[in-house]
């Protein structure tokens, strides 16, 4: 009798995971014009710098699949480390003499912070060799979510502040895929305070990256971001944030207009800006939804390229009106 030959392939849509990580020193300093820089090398000359030790990953996986059981009766369990639901799909392929319980392929939703059994395996004939390949992928959120069409969103920056829309819905540069079709980019200096556009629960956070550029293969996975789960099951994503600037904790509730982070230029980015999008799980895929912002004059505005968007002067009044 021979033990199973196993290959596990891990995939995650929109958030690319890598098992490699390393520690590095991060130098933060100001140039002669007062602009803040982040680098993995010391600043030129004897310029004073703040030094931090950070561990960098190619984006932390939100779902972890672990093998347990015995050699001839292995089981696979899955743990959701995010503070919100995640949909998982798995499939056995190239299987020989293999029995799967409950089935050789399935889709399930794993609640936030929970561990659930995925499947159990065994040989059909214990006297013969058996083999299989396990493939799985996952996306954040629960499927078949309905976006609250009456929901209003505050511009995602401080009360009274105004910034220009540098890329709106269906932008040809990078807002041309379902997950980003209805995203909005706001041009703003690095370090600009970012405030929650809508209240919810912080589902996940990335804040250890400090580099950015236009090479999507190199920088695409390295955008610092906050994902907030809304009451209707949609998710607000704030991306390209400044390194180590997130002011909220996964699992905690945030209110509309609450300060949550600072803008940056991390990941796939042509320059300092905030990328904001509301997404929903569309069934093992993620799509974006069109939204409107409540601006300083109290009206609903659909973002458009070049539009100057101003947040209401009072965060408390805006939050009250929003509710």
mmCIF file of C-alpha atoms in Angstrom, residues 2-236:
data_model
loop_
_atom_site.group_PDB
_atom_site.id
_atom_site.type_symbol
_atom_site.label_atom_id
_atom_site.label_comp_id
_atom_site.label_asym_id
_atom_site.label_seq_id
_atom_site.Cartn_x
_atom_site.Cartn_y
_atom_site.Cartn_z
ATOM 1 C CA UNK A 2 1.336 3.438 -0.945
ATOM 2 C CA UNK A 3 0.563 6.757 0.658
ATOM 3 C CA UNK A 4 -1.147 9.483 -1.328
ATOM 4 C CA UNK A 5 0.878 11.746 -3.593
ATOM 5 C CA UNK A 6 -0.388 15.245 -2.864
ATOM 6 C CA UNK A 7 -0.020 18.565 -4.607
ATOM 7 C CA UNK A 8 -1.823 21.566 -3.141
ATOM 8 C CA UNK A 9 -2.296 24.625 -5.318
ATOM 9 C CA UNK A 10 -3.358 27.820 -3.582
ATOM 10 C CA UNK A 11 -5.070 30.686 -5.385
ATOM 11 C CA UNK A 12 -6.723 33.882 -4.243
ATOM 12 C CA UNK A 13 -8.432 36.370 -6.497
ATOM 13 C CA UNK A 14 -7.450 40.045 -6.194
ATOM 14 C CA UNK A 15 -5.098 39.414 -3.269
ATOM 15 C CA UNK A 16 -2.021 37.544 -4.431
ATOM 16 C CA UNK A 17 -0.347 35.556 -1.665
ATOM 17 C CA UNK A 18 3.259 34.441 -1.408
ATOM 18 C CA UNK A 19 4.882 32.331 1.307
ATOM 19 C CA UNK A 20 8.095 34.312 1.291
ATOM 20 C CA UNK A 21 8.778 37.153 3.686
ATOM 21 C CA UNK A 22 11.728 39.043 5.029
ATOM 22 C CA UNK A 23 12.577 41.654 7.603
ATOM 23 C CA UNK A 24 13.945 45.004 6.549
ATOM 24 C CA UNK A 25 14.828 48.376 7.999
ATOM 25 C CA UNK A 26 12.644 51.274 6.933
ATOM 26 C CA UNK A 27 14.112 54.800 6.952
ATOM 27 C CA UNK A 28 11.715 57.749 7.164
ATOM 28 C CA UNK A 29 13.144 61.225 6.635
ATOM 29 C CA UNK A 30 12.390 64.694 5.248
ATOM 30 C CA UNK A 31 14.170 66.350 2.337
ATOM 31 C CA UNK A 32 15.065 70.038 2.129
ATOM 32 C CA UNK A 33 11.521 70.859 0.976
ATOM 33 C CA UNK A 34 9.926 69.103 3.936
ATOM 34 C CA UNK A 35 8.670 66.174 1.879
ATOM 35 C CA UNK A 36 8.649 62.816 3.698
ATOM 36 C CA UNK A 37 10.508 59.904 2.104
ATOM 37 C CA UNK A 38 10.527 56.176 2.886
ATOM 38 C CA UNK A 39 13.463 54.009 1.865
ATOM 39 C CA UNK A 40 15.200 50.732 2.685
ATOM 40 C CA UNK A 41 18.558 52.528 2.571
ATOM 41 C CA UNK A 42 19.820 55.312 4.876
ATOM 42 C CA UNK A 43 19.207 58.886 3.683
ATOM 43 C CA UNK A 44 22.059 60.749 1.990
ATOM 44 C CA UNK A 45 24.544 62.585 4.158
ATOM 45 C CA UNK A 46 23.907 62.763 7.864
ATOM 46 C CA UNK A 47 20.234 63.568 7.531
ATOM 47 C CA UNK A 48 18.223 62.539 10.583
ATOM 48 C CA UNK A 49 15.897 59.583 10.004
ATOM 49 C CA UNK A 50 13.374 57.513 11.916
ATOM 50 C CA UNK A 51 14.287 53.824 11.623
ATOM 51 C CA UNK A 52 11.723 51.029 11.900
ATOM 52 C CA UNK A 53 12.003 47.263 11.607
ATOM 53 C CA UNK A 54 9.247 45.806 9.440
ATOM 54 C CA UNK A 55 8.387 42.339 8.182
ATOM 55 C CA UNK A 56 7.263 42.341 4.583
ATOM 56 C CA UNK A 57 4.986 39.773 2.967
ATOM 57 C CA UNK A 58 3.549 39.657 -0.522
ATOM 58 C CA UNK A 59 0.122 40.279 1.066
ATOM 59 C CA UNK A 60 -1.031 38.145 3.958
ATOM 60 C CA UNK A 61 -3.354 35.280 3.013
ATOM 61 C CA UNK A 62 -6.777 35.646 4.583
ATOM 62 C CA UNK A 63 -7.531 31.933 4.436
ATOM 63 C CA UNK A 64 -5.381 29.055 5.675
ATOM 64 C CA UNK A 65 -5.919 25.415 4.723
ATOM 65 C CA UNK A 66 -4.375 22.842 7.073
ATOM 66 C CA UNK A 67 -4.071 19.084 6.700
ATOM 67 C CA UNK A 68 -4.822 16.884 9.708
ATOM 68 C CA UNK A 69 -5.980 13.331 10.378
ATOM 69 C CA UNK A 70 -3.981 10.210 9.541
ATOM 70 C CA UNK A 71 -1.927 9.121 6.557
ATOM 71 C CA UNK A 72 -4.763 7.110 5.034
ATOM 72 C CA UNK A 73 -7.602 9.315 6.292
ATOM 73 C CA UNK A 74 -6.440 12.915 5.914
ATOM 74 C CA UNK A 75 -8.773 15.801 6.616
ATOM 75 C CA UNK A 76 -8.512 19.398 5.498
ATOM 76 C CA UNK A 77 -9.749 22.256 7.641
ATOM 77 C CA UNK A 78 -9.826 25.916 6.678
ATOM 78 C CA UNK A 79 -9.383 28.929 8.956
ATOM 79 C CA UNK A 80 -10.584 32.404 8.053
ATOM 80 C CA UNK A 81 -8.263 34.966 9.671
ATOM 81 C CA UNK A 82 -10.290 37.930 8.419
ATOM 82 C CA UNK A 83 -13.092 39.617 10.369
ATOM 83 C CA UNK A 84 -15.705 38.938 7.737
ATOM 84 C CA UNK A 85 -16.937 36.072 5.537
ATOM 85 C CA UNK A 86 -14.818 34.543 2.788
ATOM 86 C CA UNK A 87 -16.053 32.266 0.012
ATOM 87 C CA UNK A 88 -13.914 29.211 -0.767
ATOM 88 C CA UNK A 89 -14.083 26.880 -3.774
ATOM 89 C CA UNK A 90 -12.114 23.633 -3.960
ATOM 90 C CA UNK A 91 -11.735 20.794 -6.434
ATOM 91 C CA UNK A 92 -9.895 17.475 -6.562
ATOM 92 C CA UNK A 93 -8.268 16.696 -9.882
ATOM 93 C CA UNK A 94 -6.068 13.923 -11.281
ATOM 94 C CA UNK A 95 -7.488 11.684 -8.585
ATOM 95 C CA UNK A 96 -7.007 7.957 -8.547
ATOM 96 C CA UNK A 97 -8.630 5.501 -6.117
ATOM 97 C CA UNK A 98 -9.710 8.460 -3.951
ATOM 98 C CA UNK A 99 -12.927 8.950 -1.990
ATOM 99 C CA UNK A 100 -13.869 12.488 -0.920
ATOM 100 C CA UNK A 101 -16.383 13.456 1.755
ATOM 101 C CA UNK A 102 -18.610 15.405 1.354
ATOM 102 C CA UNK A 103 -17.650 15.743 -2.322
ATOM 103 C CA UNK A 104 -14.696 16.121 -4.654
ATOM 104 C CA UNK A 105 -15.633 19.736 -5.415
ATOM 105 C CA UNK A 106 -17.662 22.293 -3.526
ATOM 106 C CA UNK A 107 -18.062 25.933 -2.612
ATOM 107 C CA UNK A 108 -18.592 27.147 0.933
ATOM 108 C CA UNK A 109 -18.612 30.361 2.946
ATOM 109 C CA UNK A 110 -16.285 30.485 5.956
ATOM 110 C CA UNK A 111 -17.422 32.975 8.632
ATOM 111 C CA UNK A 112 -14.917 35.522 9.889
ATOM 112 C CA UNK A 113 -12.508 34.173 12.508
ATOM 113 C CA UNK A 114 -13.843 30.623 12.202
ATOM 114 C CA UNK A 115 -12.320 27.234 11.383
ATOM 115 C CA UNK A 116 -14.459 24.761 9.446
ATOM 116 C CA UNK A 117 -13.936 21.307 7.969
ATOM 117 C CA UNK A 118 -13.421 21.376 4.208
ATOM 118 C CA UNK A 119 -13.244 17.693 3.276
ATOM 119 C CA UNK A 120 -12.014 14.250 4.305
ATOM 120 C CA UNK A 121 -10.192 11.821 2.019
ATOM 121 C CA UNK A 122 -9.499 8.111 1.948
ATOM 122 C CA UNK A 123 -8.609 5.398 -0.586
ATOM 123 C CA UNK A 124 -11.492 3.541 -2.173
ATOM 124 C CA UNK A 125 -9.385 0.380 -2.011
ATOM 125 C CA UNK A 126 -6.905 0.560 0.915
ATOM 126 C CA UNK A 127 -4.756 -2.106 -0.740
ATOM 127 C CA UNK A 128 -4.013 0.040 -3.772
ATOM 128 C CA UNK A 129 -2.052 3.251 -4.185
ATOM 129 C CA UNK A 130 -4.037 6.467 -4.429
ATOM 130 C CA UNK A 131 -3.308 10.037 -5.439
ATOM 131 C CA UNK A 132 -4.966 13.363 -6.028
ATOM 132 C CA UNK A 133 -4.402 17.073 -6.504
ATOM 133 C CA UNK A 134 -6.244 19.631 -4.409
ATOM 134 C CA UNK A 135 -6.887 23.069 -5.859
ATOM 135 C CA UNK A 136 -8.668 25.891 -4.087
ATOM 136 C CA UNK A 137 -9.323 29.598 -4.506
ATOM 137 C CA UNK A 138 -11.168 32.164 -2.439
ATOM 138 C CA UNK A 139 -12.575 35.673 -2.494
ATOM 139 C CA UNK A 140 -13.676 37.987 0.334
ATOM 140 C CA UNK A 141 -17.324 38.451 1.225
ATOM 141 C CA UNK A 142 -20.514 36.416 0.983
ATOM 142 C CA UNK A 143 -22.067 35.762 -2.428
ATOM 143 C CA UNK A 144 -25.330 37.277 -3.677
ATOM 144 C CA UNK A 145 -24.978 40.443 -1.608
ATOM 145 C CA UNK A 146 -27.351 43.281 -2.483
ATOM 146 C CA UNK A 147 -25.926 46.780 -2.261
ATOM 147 C CA UNK A 148 -28.122 49.258 -0.410
ATOM 148 C CA UNK A 149 -29.080 51.629 -3.227
ATOM 149 C CA UNK A 150 -29.996 54.337 -0.707
ATOM 150 C CA UNK A 151 -26.589 54.259 0.964
ATOM 151 C CA UNK A 152 -24.656 57.501 0.815
ATOM 152 C CA UNK A 153 -20.909 57.724 1.088
ATOM 153 C CA UNK A 154 -18.857 60.582 2.461
ATOM 154 C CA UNK A 155 -15.797 61.662 0.477
ATOM 155 C CA UNK A 156 -13.029 59.588 2.135
ATOM 156 C CA UNK A 157 -11.051 62.453 3.633
ATOM 157 C CA UNK A 158 -11.273 65.002 6.443
ATOM 158 C CA UNK A 159 -14.384 67.196 6.889
ATOM 159 C CA UNK A 160 -14.176 70.386 4.854
ATOM 160 C CA UNK A 161 -11.284 69.171 2.692
ATOM 161 C CA UNK A 162 -11.511 68.966 -1.093
ATOM 162 C CA UNK A 163 -9.588 66.868 -3.617
ATOM 163 C CA UNK A 164 -9.871 66.263 -7.350
ATOM 164 C CA UNK A 165 -11.036 63.016 -8.941
ATOM 165 C CA UNK A 166 -8.092 61.811 -11.031
ATOM 166 C CA UNK A 167 -9.802 58.659 -12.305
ATOM 167 C CA UNK A 168 -13.510 57.909 -12.102
ATOM 168 C CA UNK A 169 -15.839 55.055 -13.041
ATOM 169 C CA UNK A 170 -14.748 53.053 -16.086
ATOM 170 C CA UNK A 171 -11.385 54.825 -16.182
ATOM 171 C CA UNK A 172 -9.349 53.485 -19.092
ATOM 172 C CA UNK A 173 -6.057 53.282 -17.167
ATOM 173 C CA UNK A 174 -6.955 50.839 -14.395
ATOM 174 C CA UNK A 175 -10.710 51.031 -13.726
ATOM 175 C CA UNK A 176 -11.587 48.660 -16.537
ATOM 176 C CA UNK A 177 -12.101 45.346 -14.737
ATOM 177 C CA UNK A 178 -15.183 44.257 -12.738
ATOM 178 C CA UNK A 179 -13.429 44.630 -9.369
ATOM 179 C CA UNK A 180 -12.370 48.218 -10.174
ATOM 180 C CA UNK A 181 -14.949 49.407 -12.726
ATOM 181 C CA UNK A 182 -16.621 51.725 -10.212
ATOM 182 C CA UNK A 183 -13.499 52.723 -8.284
ATOM 183 C CA UNK A 184 -12.581 56.360 -7.679
ATOM 184 C CA UNK A 185 -9.073 57.803 -7.455
ATOM 185 C CA UNK A 186 -8.474 61.039 -5.560
ATOM 186 C CA UNK A 187 -5.236 62.903 -6.227
ATOM 187 C CA UNK A 188 -3.706 64.037 -2.916
ATOM 188 C CA UNK A 189 -0.289 64.443 -1.278
ATOM 189 C CA UNK A 190 1.194 61.523 0.607
ATOM 190 C CA UNK A 191 0.252 61.575 4.267
ATOM 191 C CA UNK A 192 -3.203 63.095 3.733
ATOM 192 C CA UNK A 193 -5.618 61.934 6.465
ATOM 193 C CA UNK A 194 -8.123 59.357 5.175
ATOM 194 C CA UNK A 195 -11.535 59.058 6.827
ATOM 195 C CA UNK A 196 -14.113 56.282 6.558
ATOM 196 C CA UNK A 197 -16.585 56.890 3.776
ATOM 197 C CA UNK A 198 -19.135 54.589 5.409
ATOM 198 C CA UNK A 199 -19.230 52.835 8.758
ATOM 199 C CA UNK A 200 -18.653 49.121 9.261
ATOM 200 C CA UNK A 201 -16.273 46.529 10.684
ATOM 201 C CA UNK A 202 -12.600 46.485 9.724
ATOM 202 C CA UNK A 203 -12.262 43.189 7.868
ATOM 203 C CA UNK A 204 -8.540 43.225 7.066
ATOM 204 C CA UNK A 205 -5.521 45.544 6.912
ATOM 205 C CA UNK A 206 -2.219 45.711 5.011
ATOM 206 C CA UNK A 207 0.252 48.437 6.000
ATOM 207 C CA UNK A 208 3.827 47.136 5.753
ATOM 208 C CA UNK A 209 4.626 48.096 2.162
ATOM 209 C CA UNK A 210 6.442 51.302 1.261
ATOM 210 C CA UNK A 211 7.249 51.011 -2.451
ATOM 211 C CA UNK A 212 5.133 51.757 -5.495
ATOM 212 C CA UNK A 213 5.415 52.061 -9.263
ATOM 213 C CA UNK A 214 3.846 51.319 -12.629
ATOM 214 C CA UNK A 215 5.206 47.756 -12.952
ATOM 215 C CA UNK A 216 2.029 45.861 -12.073
ATOM 216 C CA UNK A 217 3.791 42.494 -11.856
ATOM 217 C CA UNK A 218 6.233 43.866 -9.306
ATOM 218 C CA UNK A 219 4.094 46.296 -7.323
ATOM 219 C CA UNK A 220 0.537 45.046 -7.909
ATOM 220 C CA UNK A 221 0.316 42.934 -4.718
ATOM 221 C CA UNK A 222 2.061 45.533 -2.559
ATOM 222 C CA UNK A 223 -0.611 48.150 -1.957
ATOM 223 C CA UNK A 224 -1.328 48.987 1.656
ATOM 224 C CA UNK A 225 -5.068 48.835 2.155
ATOM 225 C CA UNK A 226 -8.015 48.675 4.529
ATOM 226 C CA UNK A 227 -11.105 46.574 3.784
ATOM 227 C CA UNK A 228 -14.240 47.544 5.742
ATOM 228 C CA UNK A 229 -17.321 45.306 5.790
ATOM 229 C CA UNK A 230 -20.571 47.280 5.564
ATOM 230 C CA UNK A 231 -23.925 46.304 7.067
ATOM 231 C CA UNK A 232 -25.311 45.239 3.674
ATOM 232 C CA UNK A 233 -22.394 42.863 3.051
ATOM 233 C CA UNK A 234 -20.520 45.107 0.631
ATOM 234 C CA UNK A 235 -16.914 46.083 1.361
ATOM 235 C CA UNK A 236 -15.197 49.455 1.163
#
